[in-house]
Short mmCIF file of C-alpha atoms in Angstrom, two decimals:
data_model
loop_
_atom_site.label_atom_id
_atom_site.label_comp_id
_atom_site.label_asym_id
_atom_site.label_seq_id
_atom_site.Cartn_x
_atom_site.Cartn_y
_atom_site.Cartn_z
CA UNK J 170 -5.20 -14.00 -14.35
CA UNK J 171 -7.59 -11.47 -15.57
CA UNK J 172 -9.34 -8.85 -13.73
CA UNK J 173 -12.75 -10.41 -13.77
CA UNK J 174 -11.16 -13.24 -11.81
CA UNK J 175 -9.79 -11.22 -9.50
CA UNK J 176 -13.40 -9.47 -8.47
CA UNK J 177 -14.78 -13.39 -9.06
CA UNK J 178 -11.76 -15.17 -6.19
CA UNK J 179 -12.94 -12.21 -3.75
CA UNK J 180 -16.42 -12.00 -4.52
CA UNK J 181 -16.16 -15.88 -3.49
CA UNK J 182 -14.63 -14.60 -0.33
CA UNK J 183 -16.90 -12.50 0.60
CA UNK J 184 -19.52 -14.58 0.11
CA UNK J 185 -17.78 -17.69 1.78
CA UNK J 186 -17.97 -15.34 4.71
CA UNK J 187 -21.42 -13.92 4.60
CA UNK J 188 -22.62 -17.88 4.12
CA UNK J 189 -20.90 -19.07 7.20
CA UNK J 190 -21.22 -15.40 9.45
CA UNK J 191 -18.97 -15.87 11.94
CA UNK J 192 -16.11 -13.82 13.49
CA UNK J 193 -12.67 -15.05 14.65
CA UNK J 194 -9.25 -14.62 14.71
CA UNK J 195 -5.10 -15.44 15.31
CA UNK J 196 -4.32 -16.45 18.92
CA UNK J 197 -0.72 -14.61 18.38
CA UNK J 198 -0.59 -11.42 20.09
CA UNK J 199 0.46 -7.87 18.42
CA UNK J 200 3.25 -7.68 21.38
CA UNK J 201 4.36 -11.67 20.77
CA UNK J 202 4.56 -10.98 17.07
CA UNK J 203 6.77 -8.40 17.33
CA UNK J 204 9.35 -9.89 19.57
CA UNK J 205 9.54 -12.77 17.30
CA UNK J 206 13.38 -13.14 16.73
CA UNK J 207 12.59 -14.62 13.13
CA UNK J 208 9.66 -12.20 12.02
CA UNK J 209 9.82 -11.80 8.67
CA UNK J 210 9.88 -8.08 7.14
CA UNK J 211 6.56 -6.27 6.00
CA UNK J 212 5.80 -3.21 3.64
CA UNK J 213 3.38 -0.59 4.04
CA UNK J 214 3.08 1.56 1.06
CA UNK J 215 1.14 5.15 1.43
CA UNK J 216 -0.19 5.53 -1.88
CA UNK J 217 -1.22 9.44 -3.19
CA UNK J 218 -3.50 8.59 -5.79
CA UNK J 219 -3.15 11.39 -8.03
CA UNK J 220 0.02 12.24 -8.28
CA UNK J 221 1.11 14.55 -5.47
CA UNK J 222 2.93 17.77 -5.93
CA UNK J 223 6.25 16.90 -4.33
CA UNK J 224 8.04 20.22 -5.59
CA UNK J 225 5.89 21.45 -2.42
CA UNK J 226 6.41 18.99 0.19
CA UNK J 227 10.17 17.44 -0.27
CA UNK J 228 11.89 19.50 -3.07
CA UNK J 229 11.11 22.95 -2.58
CA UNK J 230 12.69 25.77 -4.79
CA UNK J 231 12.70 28.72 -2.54
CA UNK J 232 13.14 31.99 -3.82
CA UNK J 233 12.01 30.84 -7.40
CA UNK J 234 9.19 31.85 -9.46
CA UNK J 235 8.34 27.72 -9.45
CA UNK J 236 8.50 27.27 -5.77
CA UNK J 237 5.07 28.47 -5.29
CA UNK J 238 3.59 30.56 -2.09
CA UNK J 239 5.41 27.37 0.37
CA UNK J 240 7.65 27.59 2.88
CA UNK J 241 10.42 24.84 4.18
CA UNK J 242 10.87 24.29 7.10
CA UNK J 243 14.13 22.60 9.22
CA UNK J 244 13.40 19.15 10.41
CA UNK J 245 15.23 17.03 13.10
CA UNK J 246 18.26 16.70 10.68
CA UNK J 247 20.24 19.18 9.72
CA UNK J 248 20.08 20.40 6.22
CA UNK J 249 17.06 18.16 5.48
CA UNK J 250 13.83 20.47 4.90
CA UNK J 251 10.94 19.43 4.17
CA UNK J 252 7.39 21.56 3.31
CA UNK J 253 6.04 23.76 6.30
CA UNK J 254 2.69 21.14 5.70
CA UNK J 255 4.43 18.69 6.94
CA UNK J 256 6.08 19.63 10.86
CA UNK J 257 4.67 16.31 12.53
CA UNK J 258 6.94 13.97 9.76
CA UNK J 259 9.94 16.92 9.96
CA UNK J 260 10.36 15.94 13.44
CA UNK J 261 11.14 12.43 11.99
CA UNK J 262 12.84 12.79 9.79
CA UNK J 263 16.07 10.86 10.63
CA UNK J 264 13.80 7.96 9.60
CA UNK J 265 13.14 9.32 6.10
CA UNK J 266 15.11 8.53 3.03
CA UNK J 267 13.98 11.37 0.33
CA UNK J 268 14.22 10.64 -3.24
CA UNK J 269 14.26 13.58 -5.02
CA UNK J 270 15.31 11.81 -8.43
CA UNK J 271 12.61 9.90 -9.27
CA UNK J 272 12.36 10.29 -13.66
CA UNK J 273 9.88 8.21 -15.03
CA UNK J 274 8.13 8.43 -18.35
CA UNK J 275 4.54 7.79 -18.00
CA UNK J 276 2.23 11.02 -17.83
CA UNK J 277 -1.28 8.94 -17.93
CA UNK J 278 -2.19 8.30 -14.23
CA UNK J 279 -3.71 4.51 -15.35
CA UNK J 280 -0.67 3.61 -16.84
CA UNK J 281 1.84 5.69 -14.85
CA UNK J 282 -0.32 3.78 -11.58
CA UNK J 283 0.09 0.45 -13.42
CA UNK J 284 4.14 0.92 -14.00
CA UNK J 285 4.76 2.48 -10.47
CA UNK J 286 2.55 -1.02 -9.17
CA UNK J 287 4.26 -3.78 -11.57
CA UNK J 288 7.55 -1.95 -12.39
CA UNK J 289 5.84 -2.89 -16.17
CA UNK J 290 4.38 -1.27 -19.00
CA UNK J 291 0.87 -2.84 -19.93
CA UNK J 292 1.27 -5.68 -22.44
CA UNK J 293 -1.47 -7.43 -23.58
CA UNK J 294 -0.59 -11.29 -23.52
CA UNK J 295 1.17 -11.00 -19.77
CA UNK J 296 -1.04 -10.45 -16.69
CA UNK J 297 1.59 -8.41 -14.53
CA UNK J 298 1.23 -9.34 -10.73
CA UNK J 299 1.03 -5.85 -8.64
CA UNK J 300 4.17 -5.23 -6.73
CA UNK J 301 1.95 -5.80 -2.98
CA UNK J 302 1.10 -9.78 -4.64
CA UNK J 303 4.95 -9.64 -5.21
CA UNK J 304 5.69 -8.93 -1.78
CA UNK J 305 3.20 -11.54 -0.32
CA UNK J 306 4.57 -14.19 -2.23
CA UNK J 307 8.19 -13.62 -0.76
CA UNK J 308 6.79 -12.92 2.87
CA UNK J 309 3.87 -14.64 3.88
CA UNK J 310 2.98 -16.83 6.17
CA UNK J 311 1.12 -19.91 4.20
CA UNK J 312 -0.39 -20.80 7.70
CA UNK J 313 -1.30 -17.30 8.39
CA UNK J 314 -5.12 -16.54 8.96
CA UNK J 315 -4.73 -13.03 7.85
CA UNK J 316 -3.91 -12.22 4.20
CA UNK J 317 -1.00 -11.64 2.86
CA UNK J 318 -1.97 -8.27 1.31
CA UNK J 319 -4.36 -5.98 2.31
CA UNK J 320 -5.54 -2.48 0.53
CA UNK J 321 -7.06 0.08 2.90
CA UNK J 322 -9.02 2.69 0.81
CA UNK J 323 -8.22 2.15 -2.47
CA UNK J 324 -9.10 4.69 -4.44
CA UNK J 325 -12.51 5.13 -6.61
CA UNK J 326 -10.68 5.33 -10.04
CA UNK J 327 -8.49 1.64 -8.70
CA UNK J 328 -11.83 -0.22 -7.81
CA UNK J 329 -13.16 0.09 -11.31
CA UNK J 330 -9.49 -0.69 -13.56
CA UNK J 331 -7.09 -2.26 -10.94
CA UNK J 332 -4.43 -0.77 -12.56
CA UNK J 333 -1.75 -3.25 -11.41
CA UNK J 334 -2.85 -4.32 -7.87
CA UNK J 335 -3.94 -7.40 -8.14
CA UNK J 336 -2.15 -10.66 -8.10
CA UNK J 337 -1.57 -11.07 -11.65
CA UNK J 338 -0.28 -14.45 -13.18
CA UNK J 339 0.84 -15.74 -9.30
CA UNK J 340 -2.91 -16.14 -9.05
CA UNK J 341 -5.47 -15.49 -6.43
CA UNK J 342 -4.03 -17.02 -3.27
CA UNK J 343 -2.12 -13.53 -3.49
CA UNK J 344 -5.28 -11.07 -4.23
CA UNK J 345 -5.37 -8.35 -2.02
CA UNK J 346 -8.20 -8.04 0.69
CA UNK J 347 -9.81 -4.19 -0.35
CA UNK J 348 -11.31 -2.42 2.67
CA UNK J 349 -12.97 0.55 2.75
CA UNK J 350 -14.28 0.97 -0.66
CA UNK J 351 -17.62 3.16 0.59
CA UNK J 352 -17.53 6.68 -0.84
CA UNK J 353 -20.50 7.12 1.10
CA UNK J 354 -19.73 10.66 3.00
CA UNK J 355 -22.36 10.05 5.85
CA UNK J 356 -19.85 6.56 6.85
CA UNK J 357 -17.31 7.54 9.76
CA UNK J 358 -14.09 6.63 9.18
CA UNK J 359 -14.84 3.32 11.82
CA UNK J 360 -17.18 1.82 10.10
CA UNK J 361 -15.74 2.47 6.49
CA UNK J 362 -12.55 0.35 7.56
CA UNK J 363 -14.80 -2.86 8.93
CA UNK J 364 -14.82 -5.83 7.19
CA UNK J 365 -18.34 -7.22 6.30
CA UNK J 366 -19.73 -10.62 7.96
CA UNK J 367 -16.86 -11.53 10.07
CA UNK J 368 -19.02 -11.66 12.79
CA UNK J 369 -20.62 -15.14 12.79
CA UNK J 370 -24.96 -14.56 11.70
CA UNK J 371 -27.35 -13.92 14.30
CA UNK J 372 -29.02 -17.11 15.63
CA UNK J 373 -26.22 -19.29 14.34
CA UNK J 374 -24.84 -21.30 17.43
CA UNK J 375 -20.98 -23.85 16.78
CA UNK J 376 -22.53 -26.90 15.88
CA UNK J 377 -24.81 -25.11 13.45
CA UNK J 378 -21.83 -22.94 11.74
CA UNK J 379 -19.49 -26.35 11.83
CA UNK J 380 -21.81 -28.23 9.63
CA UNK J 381 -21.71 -25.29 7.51
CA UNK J 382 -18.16 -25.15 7.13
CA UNK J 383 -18.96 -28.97 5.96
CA UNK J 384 -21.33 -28.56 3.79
CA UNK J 385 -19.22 -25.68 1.97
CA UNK J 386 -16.42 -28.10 1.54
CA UNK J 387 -18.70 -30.81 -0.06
CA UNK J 388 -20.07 -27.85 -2.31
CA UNK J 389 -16.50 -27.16 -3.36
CA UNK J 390 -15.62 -31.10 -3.40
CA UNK J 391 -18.24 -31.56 -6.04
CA UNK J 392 -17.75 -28.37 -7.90
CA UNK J 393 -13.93 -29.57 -8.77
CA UNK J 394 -14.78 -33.18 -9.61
CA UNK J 395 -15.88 -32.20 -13.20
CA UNK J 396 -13.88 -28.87 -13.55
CA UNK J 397 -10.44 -29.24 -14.53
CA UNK J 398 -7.91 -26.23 -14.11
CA UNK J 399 -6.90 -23.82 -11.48
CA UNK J 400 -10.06 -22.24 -10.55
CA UNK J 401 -11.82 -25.02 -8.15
CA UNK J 402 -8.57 -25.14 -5.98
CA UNK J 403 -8.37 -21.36 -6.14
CA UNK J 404 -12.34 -21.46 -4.81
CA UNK J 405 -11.51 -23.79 -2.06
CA UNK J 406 -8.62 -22.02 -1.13
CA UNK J 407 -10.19 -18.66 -0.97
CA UNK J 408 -13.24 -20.42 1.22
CA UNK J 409 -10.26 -21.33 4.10
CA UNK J 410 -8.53 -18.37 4.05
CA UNK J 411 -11.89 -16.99 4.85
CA UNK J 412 -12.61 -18.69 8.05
CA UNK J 413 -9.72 -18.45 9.33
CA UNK J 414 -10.20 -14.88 8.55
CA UNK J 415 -13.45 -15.28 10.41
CA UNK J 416 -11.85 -16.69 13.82
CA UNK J 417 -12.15 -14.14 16.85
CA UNK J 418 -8.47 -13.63 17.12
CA UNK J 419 -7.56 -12.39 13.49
CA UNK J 420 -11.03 -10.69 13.05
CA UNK J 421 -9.57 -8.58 16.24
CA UNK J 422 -7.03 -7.13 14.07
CA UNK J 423 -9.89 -5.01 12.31
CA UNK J 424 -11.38 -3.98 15.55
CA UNK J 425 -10.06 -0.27 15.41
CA UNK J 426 -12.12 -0.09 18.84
CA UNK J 427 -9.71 -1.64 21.11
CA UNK J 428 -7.44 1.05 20.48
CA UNK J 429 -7.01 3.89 23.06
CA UNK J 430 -8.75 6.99 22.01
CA UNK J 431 -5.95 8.91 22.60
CA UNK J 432 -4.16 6.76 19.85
CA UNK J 433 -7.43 6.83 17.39
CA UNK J 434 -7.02 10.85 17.51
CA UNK J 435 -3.03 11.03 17.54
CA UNK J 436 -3.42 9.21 14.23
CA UNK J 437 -6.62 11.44 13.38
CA UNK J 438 -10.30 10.41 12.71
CA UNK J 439 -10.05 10.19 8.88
CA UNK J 440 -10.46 7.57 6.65
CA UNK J 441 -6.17 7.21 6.18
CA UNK J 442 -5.39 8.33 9.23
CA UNK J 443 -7.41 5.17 10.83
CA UNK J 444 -6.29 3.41 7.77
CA UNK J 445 -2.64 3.83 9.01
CA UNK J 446 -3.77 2.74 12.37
CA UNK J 447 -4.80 -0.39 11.00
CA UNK J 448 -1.92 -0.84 8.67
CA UNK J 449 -0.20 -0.81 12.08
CA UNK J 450 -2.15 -3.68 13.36
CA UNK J 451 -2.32 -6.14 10.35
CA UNK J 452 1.84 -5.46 10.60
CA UNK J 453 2.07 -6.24 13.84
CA UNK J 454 -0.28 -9.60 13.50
CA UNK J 455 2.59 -10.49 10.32
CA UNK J 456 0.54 -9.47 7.33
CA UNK J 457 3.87 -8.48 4.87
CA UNK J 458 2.02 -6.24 2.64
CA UNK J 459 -0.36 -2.91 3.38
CA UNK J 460 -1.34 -0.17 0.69
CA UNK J 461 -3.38 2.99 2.47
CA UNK J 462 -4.57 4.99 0.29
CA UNK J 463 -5.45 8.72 -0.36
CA UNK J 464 -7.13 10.32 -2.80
CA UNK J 465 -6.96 13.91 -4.26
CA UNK J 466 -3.52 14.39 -5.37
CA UNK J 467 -4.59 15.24 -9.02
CA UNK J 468 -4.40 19.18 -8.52
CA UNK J 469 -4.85 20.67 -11.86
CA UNK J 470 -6.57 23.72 -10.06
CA UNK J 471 -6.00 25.55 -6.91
CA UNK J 472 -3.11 23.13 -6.00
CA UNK J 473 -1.88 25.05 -2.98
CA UNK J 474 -5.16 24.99 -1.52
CA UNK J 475 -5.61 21.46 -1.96
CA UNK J 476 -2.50 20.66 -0.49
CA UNK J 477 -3.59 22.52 2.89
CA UNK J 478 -6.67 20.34 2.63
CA UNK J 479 -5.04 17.18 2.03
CA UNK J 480 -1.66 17.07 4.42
CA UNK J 481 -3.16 17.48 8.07
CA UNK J 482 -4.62 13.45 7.12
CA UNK J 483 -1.59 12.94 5.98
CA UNK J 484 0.90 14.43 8.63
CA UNK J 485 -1.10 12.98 11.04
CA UNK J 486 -1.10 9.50 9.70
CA UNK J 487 1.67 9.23 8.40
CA UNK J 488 3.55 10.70 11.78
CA UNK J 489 1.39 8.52 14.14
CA UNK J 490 2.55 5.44 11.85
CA UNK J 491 6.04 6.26 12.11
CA UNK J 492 5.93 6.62 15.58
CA UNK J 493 3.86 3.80 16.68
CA UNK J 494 6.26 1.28 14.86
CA UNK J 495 8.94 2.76 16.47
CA UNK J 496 7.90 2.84 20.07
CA UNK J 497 6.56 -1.08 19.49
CA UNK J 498 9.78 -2.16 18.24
CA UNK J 499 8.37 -2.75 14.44
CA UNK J 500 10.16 0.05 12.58
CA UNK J 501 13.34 -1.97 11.96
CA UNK J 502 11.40 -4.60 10.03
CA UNK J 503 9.02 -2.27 8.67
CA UNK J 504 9.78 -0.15 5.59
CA UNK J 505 7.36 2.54 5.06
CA UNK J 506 7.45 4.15 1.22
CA UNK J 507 5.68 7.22 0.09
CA UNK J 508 4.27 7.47 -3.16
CA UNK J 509 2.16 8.45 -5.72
CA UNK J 510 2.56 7.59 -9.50
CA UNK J 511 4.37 10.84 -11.03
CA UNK J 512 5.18 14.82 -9.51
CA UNK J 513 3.55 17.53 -10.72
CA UNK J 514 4.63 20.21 -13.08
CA UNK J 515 7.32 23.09 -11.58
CA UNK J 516 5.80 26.38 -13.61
CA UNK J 517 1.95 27.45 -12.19
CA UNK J 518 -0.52 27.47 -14.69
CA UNK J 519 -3.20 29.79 -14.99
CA UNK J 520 -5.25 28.11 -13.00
CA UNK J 521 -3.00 28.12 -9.94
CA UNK J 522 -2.64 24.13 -10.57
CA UNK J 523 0.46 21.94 -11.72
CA UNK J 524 -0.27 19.52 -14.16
CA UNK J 525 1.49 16.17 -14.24
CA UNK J 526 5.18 15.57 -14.69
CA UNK J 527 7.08 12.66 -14.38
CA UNK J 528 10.41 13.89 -15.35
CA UNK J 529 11.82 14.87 -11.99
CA UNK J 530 9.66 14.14 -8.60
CA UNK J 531 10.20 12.70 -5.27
CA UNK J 532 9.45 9.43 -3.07
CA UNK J 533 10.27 9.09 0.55
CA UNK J 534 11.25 5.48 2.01
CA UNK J 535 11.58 4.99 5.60
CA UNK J 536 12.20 2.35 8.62
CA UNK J 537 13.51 -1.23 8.06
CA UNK J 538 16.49 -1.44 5.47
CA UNK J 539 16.89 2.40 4.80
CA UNK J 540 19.37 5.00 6.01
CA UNK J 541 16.97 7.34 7.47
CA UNK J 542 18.41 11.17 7.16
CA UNK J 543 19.29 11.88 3.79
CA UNK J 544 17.80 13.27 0.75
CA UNK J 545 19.56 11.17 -2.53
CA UNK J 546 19.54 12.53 -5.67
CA UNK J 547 18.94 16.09 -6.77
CA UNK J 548 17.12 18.41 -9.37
CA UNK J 549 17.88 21.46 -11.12
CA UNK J 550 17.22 25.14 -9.62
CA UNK J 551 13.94 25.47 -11.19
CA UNK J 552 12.67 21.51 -10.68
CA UNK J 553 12.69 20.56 -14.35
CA UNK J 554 15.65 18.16 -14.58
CA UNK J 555 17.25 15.18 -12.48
CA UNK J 556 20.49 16.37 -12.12
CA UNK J 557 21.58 13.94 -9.99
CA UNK J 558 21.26 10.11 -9.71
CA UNK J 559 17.94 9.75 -12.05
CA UNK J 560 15.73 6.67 -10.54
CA UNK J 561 13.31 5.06 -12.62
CA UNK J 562 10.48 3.16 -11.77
CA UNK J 563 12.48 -0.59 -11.70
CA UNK J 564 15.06 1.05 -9.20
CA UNK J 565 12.47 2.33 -6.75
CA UNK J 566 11.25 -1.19 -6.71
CA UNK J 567 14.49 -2.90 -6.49
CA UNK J 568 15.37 -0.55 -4.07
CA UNK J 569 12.44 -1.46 -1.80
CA UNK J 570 12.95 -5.02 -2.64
CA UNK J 571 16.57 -5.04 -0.81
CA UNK J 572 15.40 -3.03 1.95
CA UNK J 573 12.89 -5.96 2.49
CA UNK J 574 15.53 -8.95 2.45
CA UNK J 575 13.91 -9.62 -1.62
CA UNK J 576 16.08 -10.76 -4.53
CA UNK J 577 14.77 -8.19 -7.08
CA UNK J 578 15.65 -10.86 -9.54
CA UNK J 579 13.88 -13.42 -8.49
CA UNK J 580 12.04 -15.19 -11.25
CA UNK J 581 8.29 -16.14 -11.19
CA UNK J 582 6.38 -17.87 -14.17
CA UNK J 583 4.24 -16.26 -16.01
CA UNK J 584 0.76 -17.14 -17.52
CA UNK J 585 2.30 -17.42 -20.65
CA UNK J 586 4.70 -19.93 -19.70
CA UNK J 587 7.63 -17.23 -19.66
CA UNK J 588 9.88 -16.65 -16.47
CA UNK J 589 9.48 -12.60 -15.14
CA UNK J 590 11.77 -11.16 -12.84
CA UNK J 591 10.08 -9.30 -9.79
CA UNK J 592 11.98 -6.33 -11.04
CA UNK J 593 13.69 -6.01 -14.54
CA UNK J 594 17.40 -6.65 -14.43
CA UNK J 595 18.36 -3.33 -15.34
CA UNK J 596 17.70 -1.76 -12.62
CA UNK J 597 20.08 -0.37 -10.11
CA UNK J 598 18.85 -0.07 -6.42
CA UNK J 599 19.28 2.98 -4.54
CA UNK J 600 22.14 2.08 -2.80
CA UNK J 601 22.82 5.14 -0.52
CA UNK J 602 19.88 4.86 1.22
CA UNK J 603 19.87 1.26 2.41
CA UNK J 604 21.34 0.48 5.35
#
């Protein structure tokens, strides 16, 4: 599947939405959902577009020339320490699972995005399914009115190269829904996060917006009778999933309004911080797959004072998230993973910046399937080297595949007729910290 039908399936779906311009949604409620005895497990990756510096948030070197003006500080598990940016996830930290191992290869932030997202270098011939399609495939609902896979902010550079996110040879039924893909700085963080034309069009009563419902489906009936191929079920799929999308009870999941104030701020009034709000929501409703996104990780220059800019979102956020799946019940069949798609360089340069490095950084994992606590794997004094337990790229992923319920090596076909694992068979999942 290439990228242009990627933009074409949701530019369809967009548009099957703004035709009909209604609003709707799933009768199930949040608090049902989660008491489900058989709910199936869901994912919700933070993504630090970028590459963050995670020698200053989860592997500091204290008392070395590399460690930089930050302090650690104790968290709610002994020995554990964690950045002095970061006190609202410290407290939690007996959910976290640090991974301060990570050694990976790729210094180019499209590719090193595209591996972290496929567990794949770029090949030409094979249209690599992103790891959130993956995911969907394994965990959704087919009777579900929300999609299986939704990205909340994707970042600017994403939008234009989709650098692995998209559904890849398993085709559009798994493309991800984007919201909030304004830059526009005058947008609060409320309205960035709506979806367009849910709402059915002013003037348009139920009779009016049945008939056309029927008349898209005769549009689409006569589209495929002289169009062989994939693409007029994919269209007529896509128009579906979009009214159901449009029904009042699943277009309620978006409605960041019916949440207390109280919550709204806990979580903080910026784009990711609502973003993880509403990543809490689609969860709850059963949607298996959420990527939030935050931008401003690449920190060539002044990295210590971008870092103060960028954590309060993301302590807040992050925190709130953790918290909120907890108290509701959802953080055993939740697993939250940190990430970006390489560390950052130990020395300083001149320009008080680190540069990229993918030879030794850190993830964090957390909630269902994962031994909260623990830090696994270690680096050298300076940061420079993996000295213990090296994790690549296809372990991260097969780790997070087994802390899902997912056979990592599970086969799908690909467009060019060859079988693909969902993660290469050489990897080795992170086995202390799954529970």
């Amino acid at each position: 599947m290439r990228d242009s039908d990627h933009l074409s399936r949701r530019g369809y779906l967009l548009g099957a939405m703004a035709s009909l311009g209604a609003s709707g949604w799933l009768p199930a409620l949040a608090a049902d959902a989660a008491r489900n005895p058989s709910r199936k497990r869901s994912c919700i990756v933070l993504w630090m577009n970028g590459g963050p510096s995670t020698i200053d948030l989860f592997d500091l070197k204290p008392g070395h020339k590399n460690g930089g003006p930050l302090k650690e500080i104790a968290t709610n598990v002994p020995g554990l320490r964690v950045s002095e940016l970061l006190p609202k996830v410290a407290r939690l930290a007996d959910h976290l699972a640090v991974i301060r191992s990570m050694s990976t290869k790729e210094g180019d932030h499209g590719r090193a995005a595209f591996i972290m997202r496929t567990g794949n270098l770029p090949l030409g011939a094979i249209q690599f399914p992103g790891f959130g399609a993956l995911v969907a495939k394994e965990l959704d609902d087919p009777a579900a009115d929300l999609p299986g896979y939704v990205r909340i902010c994707p970042p600017l550079r994403e939008r234009a190269f989709g650098l692995g996110t998209g559904a890849g040879f398993l085709g559009p039924r798994y493309t991800p829904l984007a919201i909030g893909e304004s830059d526009r700085a005058d947008v609060s963080a409320a309205d960035l996060l709506r979806v367009p034309n849910l709402e059915r069009a002013a003037g348009v009563n139920g009779a009016e917006y049945a008939e056309r419902l029927d008349l898209l489906a005769e549009v689409d009936r006569v589209f495929a009778t002289d169009r062989a191929g994939e693409l007029p079920g994919a269209h007529r799929g896509a128009a579906e999933r979009a009214e159901r999308l449009m029904r009042p009870d699943a277009a309620r999941a978006f409605q960041l309004d019916d949440e207390p104030a109280a919550a709204r701020d806990r979580y903080g009034r910026t784009p990711f911080g609502q973003g993880c709000l509403l990543a809490r929501r689609l969860v709850e409703r059963g949607v298996p797959f959420v990527e939030v996104g935050l931008d401003g990780w690449d920190t060539h220059n002044q990295n210590f004072d971008a870092l103060h800019r960028l954590t309060p979102a993301l302590d807040s956020g992050w925190s709130s998230l953790l918290l909120d799946l907890k108290d509701r019940g959802l953080l055993a069949t939740t697993t939250v993973v940190w990430a970006g798609e390489f560390g950052r360089t130990p020395s300083i340069n001149t320009g008080n910046g680190r540069d990229h490095y993918p030879k030794a950084w850190s993830t964090v994992i957390a909630g269902g399937g994962v031994k909260g606590g623990l830090a696994a794997g270690r680096t050298s004094a300076d940061g420079t080297e993996v000295e213990e337990r090296a994790v690549s790229v296809p372990d991260f992923l097969a780790t997070i595949c087994r802390a899902l319920g997912i056979d990592p090596l599970k086969q799908n076909l690909s467009n060019v007729g060859r079988p693909i694992r969902i993660v290469d068979k050489s990897a080795r999942a992170v086995e202390e910290v799954l529970a």
